[in-house]
């Protein structure tokens, strides 16, 4: 069945696109960490590891590649390390791009925000919940910023966003708070 | 086997297709290597971001890949997560722990009124909203990408109308013969014998719809022919309920392949508009008269949402789908009933 539907070009890809093995992911992380060891600041994090397939030139066999995405908070860099066979083949700065925040980053942002008295007070209400968003950015600022919305719900028809905050994980500080109930903002 | 980021293979309705939900893009469901009856049609297709301006000047969210302007990335939900505000308020039980908890694949045999289909669907939380990404492949060779909006109205602006402009990135590779395709635009100018015209684009750039001219677009091979010596092609048929605006400025962008690790809508939205698609993505010449190119199209599906907050959408948003079609022309071989041509 599969053999009549699948093109020859796709059959040629099968080895390159097979599911990622733990061992490979681990080797890619190791290679990326080693490669960047001297240039990364202390405050960096590996956001993820995944397969990468680039369109091969027609004469070439497709390569199995694994990408490691690293964020360096202090240096305000998002770096992609491309590996093959456990060796680094390319390092690129993804300038201006902010990948989706991972849960650990959102938690870190929430902890920082909670230190603010105004936001801590809002959280005293058990019906309040917090969700992340992606704040406005300007071309000059490359800080890793996480937005947090504080909302309250008593029912589906009665949900209000009480406040918004933006936490800068590069500088480890709260950079914006707006209370929609009182109109206060800074 | 990774929880996210692996390629999963499916077959049905004459198609062989892979899907993937990447680890860190926030751009939702991706379709890879869609082959019909043994011939490559599409290298990759996805709907990585949306731009959503509200009446009154603010907000204008950019959702999905490289979200900004107050928007949010697409967070993968379990397929059974309810269409309600619950997954926003309390995501824990509803967030998919693995891509296979999210994606549903169905195959349906041909019936009295429809071709056989292979359908791949997943849903994503995006702030209080939900988006459903769905790709239908039919035994007629059609692809119907669609996106649904659901979840909950903006809690602080439940009555404020807004437009969802949802961007699809479509990398067609006709019969796998890249980079030898051309991108052409169709106009029905009048009813004379030569009133219809296909024009090859000679440069990358933003394209506008023209309903009065029945405008459509196609990616046509300059090397691969079917058995009737016709160059194989796939056309983009784009229905329209809303036009471009100052935030979402075009309908289709013709551009070229620049890799699979970037150019997925990142760095778009600095001013909460799509202007970077025109100023930094769809830039440069095309070569229809000589070598052809590896064409990548951006296609916008648009919905003006006038909230029914005092009625049907007070509790949650019933899923509302918008779609377009990618339709073959002279792609398949023609066999007569008697076996000859
Ligand atoms: Cu809407």
XYZ file of C-alpha atoms and ligand atoms in Angstrom:
528
model
C 0.000 0.000 0.000
C 2.461 2.541 1.366
C 4.903 1.790 -1.413
C 2.567 2.956 -4.185
C 1.570 6.143 -2.379
C 5.025 7.228 -1.235
C 7.315 8.884 -3.765
C 10.876 7.687 -4.358
C 12.105 11.007 -2.954
C 10.330 10.329 0.342
C 11.587 6.754 0.515
C 15.114 8.172 0.271
C 14.430 10.301 3.350
C 13.367 7.466 5.628
C 16.666 7.080 7.513
C 17.101 10.830 7.928
C 13.648 11.305 9.447
C 13.341 8.252 11.707
C 12.196 9.051 15.285
C 14.773 10.730 17.497
C 16.494 8.325 19.895
C 17.290 9.374 23.475
C 20.921 8.532 22.838
C 21.068 10.848 19.829
C 19.326 13.673 21.653
C 21.770 13.294 24.512
C 24.783 13.299 22.187
C 23.476 16.428 20.427
C 23.053 18.231 23.766
C 26.540 17.245 24.843
C 28.060 18.395 21.575
C 26.203 21.718 21.713
C 27.136 22.350 25.339
C 30.776 21.555 24.677
C 30.865 23.739 21.559
C 29.400 26.736 23.384
C 31.201 26.170 26.707
C 33.535 29.123 26.436
C 31.028 31.601 25.037
C 27.861 31.028 27.073
C 27.156 32.961 30.228
C 26.185 31.137 33.410
C 22.539 31.922 32.829
C 21.629 29.849 29.823
C 19.196 27.048 29.177
C 18.659 24.378 26.549
C 15.072 24.841 25.392
C 14.831 21.722 23.296
C 16.317 19.217 20.896
C 14.674 18.055 17.695
C 15.250 16.576 14.273
C 15.970 18.974 11.458
C 15.587 18.144 7.794
C 16.842 20.505 5.141
C 15.927 19.887 1.533
C 18.851 18.021 -0.001
C 20.412 18.953 -3.309
C 19.180 16.329 -5.745
C 22.455 14.538 -6.120
C 23.099 14.444 -2.358
C 21.767 11.962 0.183
C 19.645 13.658 2.847
C 21.522 14.190 6.101
C 20.185 13.272 9.528
C 20.556 16.430 11.601
C 19.595 17.319 15.136
C 19.059 20.912 16.257
C 19.653 22.113 19.816
C 18.070 25.417 20.800
C 19.851 27.378 23.509
C 18.867 30.666 25.122
C 21.508 32.750 26.905
C 19.659 35.189 29.139
C 22.559 37.424 30.113
C 23.928 37.741 26.597
C 20.432 38.053 25.127
C 21.102 35.395 22.519
C 19.004 32.619 21.022
C 21.374 30.113 19.487
C 20.693 27.120 17.301
C 23.336 24.439 17.189
C 22.978 21.991 14.337
C 24.588 18.594 14.848
C 25.089 15.436 12.818
C 26.515 12.166 14.162
C 27.058 13.854 17.525
C 29.246 16.576 15.985
C 28.463 20.260 15.616
C 28.115 21.326 11.994
C 26.723 24.827 12.373
C 26.052 27.430 15.055
C 23.651 30.285 14.292
C 22.326 33.199 16.270
C 18.587 33.439 15.626
C 18.566 37.199 15.779
C 15.304 38.769 16.823
C 13.510 35.434 17.222
C 12.026 34.451 20.577
C 11.003 30.791 20.848
C 7.876 29.898 22.825
C 8.675 29.986 26.553
C 8.966 26.613 28.246
C 7.161 25.870 31.563
C 10.340 26.372 33.653
C 10.708 29.897 32.262
C 7.082 30.732 32.979
C 7.494 29.490 36.553
C 10.624 31.564 36.980
C 8.762 34.623 35.674
C 5.856 33.976 38.046
C 8.209 33.713 41.016
C 9.835 37.018 40.121
C 6.465 38.705 39.623
C 5.107 37.413 42.895
C 7.733 39.373 44.781
C 5.860 42.485 43.719
C 3.417 43.507 46.423
C 0.687 44.581 43.991
C 0.705 41.258 42.175
C 1.030 39.264 45.390
C -2.112 40.983 46.649
C -4.051 39.970 43.521
C -2.937 36.373 43.992
C -4.436 36.257 47.480
C -7.793 35.551 45.842
C -8.091 31.822 45.175
C -10.152 32.374 42.026
C -7.251 34.165 40.348
C -5.225 32.266 37.748
C -2.144 33.252 35.778
C -1.387 32.628 32.111
C 1.588 33.553 29.961
C 1.616 35.735 26.870
C 4.218 37.220 24.528
C 4.708 40.937 25.100
C 5.420 43.694 22.599
C 8.988 43.825 21.386
C 11.160 46.410 19.777
C 13.972 45.670 17.370
C 16.624 47.010 19.768
C 15.601 45.008 22.819
C 16.620 41.383 22.739
C 15.767 40.634 26.355
C 13.936 37.400 27.049
C 10.603 38.728 28.304
C 7.591 36.765 29.538
C 4.153 38.322 29.876
C 1.782 37.200 32.633
C -1.947 37.812 32.768
C -3.795 37.645 36.072
C -7.419 36.729 35.539
C -10.355 35.866 37.732
C -13.251 33.628 36.825
C -16.379 32.837 38.696
C -18.072 31.350 35.612
C -17.551 31.211 31.846
C -19.560 34.395 31.495
C -17.751 36.205 34.230
C -14.028 36.261 33.508
C -11.961 39.391 33.892
C -8.292 40.068 33.358
C -7.276 41.977 36.464
C -3.689 42.768 35.625
C -0.821 42.228 33.250
C 2.852 42.005 34.071
C 6.010 41.620 32.009
C 9.052 39.933 33.505
C 12.484 40.325 31.956
C 14.402 37.083 32.411
C 17.572 38.688 31.040
C 17.717 41.293 33.802
C 15.695 39.174 36.266
C 13.241 41.932 37.009
C 9.651 42.983 36.630
C 9.536 45.606 33.883
C 5.839 46.354 33.568
C 2.688 46.087 35.665
C -0.752 47.257 34.674
C -3.783 46.912 36.900
C -6.917 47.076 34.749
C -9.193 47.511 37.773
C -7.449 50.551 39.222
C -5.926 51.898 36.008
C -2.461 51.948 37.660
C 0.459 51.162 35.353
C 4.212 51.399 35.327
C 10.998 8.428 20.264
C 10.589 12.004 21.377
C 7.405 13.403 22.931
C 7.354 16.187 20.323
C 9.266 16.886 17.145
C 9.225 13.444 15.519
C 7.753 12.748 12.093
C 4.736 10.438 12.076
C 3.749 8.629 8.898
C 0.160 8.155 7.712
C -1.408 6.782 4.550
C -4.895 6.892 3.114
C -6.983 8.097 0.153
C -3.988 7.585 -2.164
C -1.737 9.791 -0.026
C 1.424 9.238 1.994
C 1.865 12.051 4.519
C 3.968 12.823 7.589
C 2.933 15.130 10.410
C 4.877 16.744 13.212
C 4.389 19.127 16.103
C 7.760 20.783 16.698
C 9.312 21.048 20.144
C 9.860 24.765 20.327
C 8.244 26.688 17.492
C 4.827 27.385 19.030
C 3.512 27.243 15.465
C 1.216 24.229 15.671
C 0.781 21.257 13.353
C 3.094 20.700 10.397
C 2.537 18.457 7.380
C 5.629 17.088 5.652
C 6.249 15.150 2.429
C 2.712 14.857 1.138
C 2.849 12.432 -1.806
C -0.127 11.544 -3.991
C -0.103 8.287 -5.921
C 3.664 8.027 -5.725
C 4.442 11.638 -6.675
C 5.595 14.369 -4.295
C 3.138 17.268 -4.010
C 4.244 19.223 -0.953
C 7.517 19.334 0.960
C 5.944 21.015 3.956
C 2.787 22.889 4.941
C 1.792 24.624 8.159
C -0.168 27.517 9.628
C 2.525 28.944 11.873
C 1.075 32.309 12.883
C -1.940 34.619 12.993
C -2.358 38.381 13.260
C -5.480 39.530 15.106
C -6.262 43.271 15.169
C -9.218 44.520 17.237
C -11.441 47.473 16.452
C -10.405 50.590 18.346
C -6.698 50.473 17.539
C -5.607 47.944 20.178
C -4.772 45.174 20.757
C -3.310 43.536 17.628
C -1.991 40.144 18.639
C 0.569 38.086 16.798
C -0.060 34.466 17.783
C 1.971 31.343 17.029
C 5.630 31.316 15.942
C 7.615 34.158 17.508
C 4.441 35.454 19.181
C 4.454 39.085 20.232
C 2.197 42.124 20.593
C 0.394 40.472 23.507
C -0.301 37.278 21.557
C 0.659 33.747 22.553
C 2.289 30.663 21.067
C 0.094 27.711 20.093
C 0.204 25.263 23.022
C -0.687 21.701 22.080
C -3.859 20.363 23.718
C -4.977 16.783 24.151
C -7.488 16.121 21.402
C -10.248 15.565 23.966
C -9.713 18.914 25.724
C -13.033 20.750 25.931
C -13.877 23.728 23.764
C -14.323 26.081 26.706
C -12.361 28.457 28.906
C -11.288 25.522 31.115
C -7.991 24.724 29.321
C -7.002 28.389 29.629
C -7.859 28.666 33.301
C -6.470 25.317 34.335
C -4.206 23.904 31.599
C -2.757 21.026 33.640
C -5.210 18.272 32.705
C -5.525 19.409 29.078
C -2.007 20.093 27.828
C -0.746 17.245 25.636
C 2.227 15.427 27.146
C 3.105 13.988 23.754
C 2.189 14.815 20.164
C 0.303 11.526 19.840
C -2.095 12.694 22.614
C -2.996 15.645 20.405
C -3.232 14.513 16.806
C -6.185 12.563 15.460
C -5.911 10.849 12.090
C -9.021 9.579 10.355
C -9.520 7.858 7.020
C -12.903 7.691 5.405
C -13.732 5.572 2.346
C -15.352 7.158 -0.691
C -19.114 7.465 -0.401
C -21.964 8.269 -2.738
C -21.175 11.961 -2.642
C -17.540 12.333 -1.603
C -14.065 11.030 -2.353
C -12.101 9.029 0.208
C -10.241 11.211 2.696
C -7.284 11.208 5.047
C -7.685 13.889 7.717
C -5.081 15.009 10.263
C -6.273 17.316 13.061
C -4.956 18.833 16.289
C -5.948 21.705 18.543
C -3.970 24.345 20.338
C -4.564 26.758 23.189
C -3.612 30.368 22.460
C -4.417 32.657 25.383
C -8.191 32.303 25.915
C -8.600 31.229 22.299
C -8.211 27.815 20.726
C -7.109 27.106 17.173
C -7.747 23.814 15.379
C -5.328 22.899 12.595
C -6.792 20.432 10.113
C -5.441 19.025 6.850
C -7.704 16.958 4.617
C -6.295 14.945 1.723
C -8.772 13.485 -0.767
C -8.569 10.620 -3.238
C -9.199 13.228 -5.973
C -5.758 14.613 -5.153
C -7.034 17.725 -3.353
C -5.597 19.163 -0.153
C -7.940 21.198 2.060
C -6.027 22.979 4.823
C -8.294 24.584 7.391
C -8.139 26.346 10.701
C -10.874 26.788 13.294
C -11.204 29.373 16.022
C -12.682 28.324 19.346
C -12.212 28.693 23.077
C -13.332 31.912 24.695
C -13.819 35.554 23.693
C -11.317 38.133 24.938
C -12.505 38.485 28.564
C -11.834 42.215 28.687
C -13.226 42.927 25.212
C -15.955 40.339 24.674
C -18.012 42.564 22.380
C -15.178 44.050 20.326
C -14.970 42.844 16.718
C -11.615 41.781 15.301
C -10.130 39.992 12.302
C -8.265 36.702 12.436
C -5.725 36.666 9.601
C -4.201 33.200 9.631
C -1.036 32.582 7.644
C -0.286 29.289 5.930
C 3.173 28.496 4.614
C 2.870 26.142 1.654
C 6.009 24.647 0.107
C 4.788 22.784 -2.961
C 7.379 20.659 -4.808
C 5.623 19.393 -7.899
C 6.710 15.778 -8.421
C 9.740 16.537 -6.231
C 11.474 18.348 -9.098
C 12.625 21.422 -7.168
C 13.926 23.990 -7.979
C 12.163 23.901 -11.353
C 8.686 25.241 -10.604
C 7.042 28.481 -11.671
C 4.390 30.456 -9.822
C 1.550 31.687 -11.999
C -1.447 33.921 -11.444
C -4.779 33.344 -13.167
C -7.214 36.013 -14.338
C -10.580 35.595 -15.986
C -10.581 38.914 -17.879
C -13.674 38.482 -20.051
C -15.772 35.864 -21.858
C -13.884 35.974 -25.164
C -12.146 32.811 -26.329
C -8.836 34.070 -24.930
C -10.394 35.787 -21.939
C -8.638 33.600 -19.379
C -4.949 34.084 -18.797
C -2.172 32.521 -16.723
C 0.784 34.856 -16.110
C 4.086 33.683 -14.659
C 5.417 35.835 -11.838
C 8.890 37.184 -12.575
C 9.609 38.374 -9.043
C 8.818 37.323 -5.495
C 6.287 39.527 -3.781
C 2.879 40.197 -2.340
C -0.161 39.216 -4.421
C -3.715 40.489 -4.057
C -6.914 38.606 -4.667
C -9.347 39.782 -7.347
C -12.709 38.083 -6.991
C -14.095 39.791 -10.112
C -11.344 38.089 -12.122
C -11.758 34.702 -10.417
C -8.106 35.037 -9.489
C -6.181 31.999 -8.350
C -2.550 30.915 -8.252
C -0.636 27.799 -9.144
C 2.750 26.220 -8.830
C 3.604 24.447 -12.081
C 6.513 22.221 -12.895
C 8.676 23.100 -15.874
C 10.097 19.590 -16.038
C 7.546 16.992 -14.925
C 4.679 16.044 -17.231
C 1.795 13.642 -16.961
C 1.234 11.012 -19.656
C -0.654 13.506 -21.828
C 2.474 15.710 -21.912
C 0.964 18.340 -19.647
C 3.168 20.009 -17.082
C 2.016 18.965 -13.647
C 0.624 21.696 -11.393
C -1.254 22.408 -8.168
C -3.537 25.424 -7.841
C -4.418 27.555 -4.841
C -8.140 28.337 -4.598
C -8.692 30.938 -1.920
C -12.232 31.863 -0.858
C -12.694 35.357 0.539
C -15.013 36.748 3.226
C -12.671 39.619 4.186
C -9.969 41.542 2.342
C -6.523 42.818 3.277
C -6.196 45.636 5.799
C -3.396 47.729 7.265
C -2.284 44.871 9.541
C -2.682 41.954 7.136
C -1.683 43.551 3.881
C -1.909 40.835 1.224
C -3.568 37.579 0.228
C -0.704 35.462 -1.117
C 3.067 35.982 -1.069
C 5.227 34.211 -3.629
C 8.672 33.530 -2.278
C 11.331 30.840 -2.456
C 12.706 28.133 -0.173
C 15.367 29.441 2.170
C 15.714 26.449 4.478
C 13.562 24.623 6.950
C 15.070 26.086 10.081
C 13.909 29.648 9.537
C 11.489 31.774 7.524
C 8.506 30.379 9.358
C 7.059 33.685 10.396
C 9.745 34.570 12.907
C 10.767 38.207 12.779
C 7.318 39.032 11.422
C 5.217 41.395 13.541
C 7.625 44.031 14.877
C 4.871 46.586 14.212
C 2.098 44.013 14.812
C 1.590 43.765 11.039
C 2.751 41.312 8.358
C 4.964 43.872 6.601
C 8.099 41.725 6.978
C 6.580 39.113 4.651
C 6.789 41.770 1.944
C 9.980 43.537 3.015
C 12.165 40.625 4.071
C 10.592 37.314 2.996
C 9.171 37.767 -0.519
C 12.145 39.665 -1.926
C 14.149 38.880 -5.037
C 13.707 37.684 -8.601
C 12.046 34.525 -9.933
C 13.233 32.715 -13.052
C 10.166 31.447 -14.915
C 11.767 31.677 -18.344
C 14.962 29.815 -17.492
C 15.543 27.458 -14.571
C 12.382 27.884 -12.517
C 12.536 28.143 -8.720
C 11.704 26.321 -5.514
C 8.478 28.218 -4.816
C 7.130 28.737 -1.301
C 3.752 30.438 -0.919
C 2.281 32.234 2.071
C -1.511 32.161 1.941
C -3.792 34.113 4.286
C -7.135 32.775 5.432
C -9.198 35.522 7.026
C -12.235 35.793 9.264
C -13.895 38.964 10.490
C -15.246 37.992 13.883
C -18.226 39.983 15.095
C -18.642 38.465 18.551
C -21.976 36.949 19.541
C -21.128 37.630 23.157
C -24.772 38.199 24.046
C -25.815 34.915 22.497
C -24.136 31.899 20.982
C -20.600 32.813 22.036
C -21.291 33.903 25.603
C -20.098 30.617 27.074
C -17.529 29.494 24.500
C -16.850 29.912 20.787
C -18.340 27.114 18.703
C -15.476 26.031 16.397
C -15.617 28.162 13.271
C -13.631 26.816 10.300
C -12.067 28.745 7.424
C -10.253 26.938 4.643
C -8.793 26.987 1.172
C -7.959 24.343 -1.405
C -4.832 23.089 -3.120
C -6.067 21.351 -6.263
C -4.191 19.325 -8.905
C -4.164 20.201 -12.604
C -2.747 17.668 -15.063
C -0.936 16.098 -12.147
C -2.197 12.557 -12.572
C -1.902 10.326 -15.593
C -5.020 9.738 -17.663
C -6.070 6.186 -18.455
C -9.060 5.445 -20.673
C -11.657 2.872 -19.650
C -10.363 0.504 -22.333
C -6.825 0.667 -21.041
C -5.266 2.818 -23.795
C -4.966 6.573 -23.887
Cu -12.337 35.963 17.235
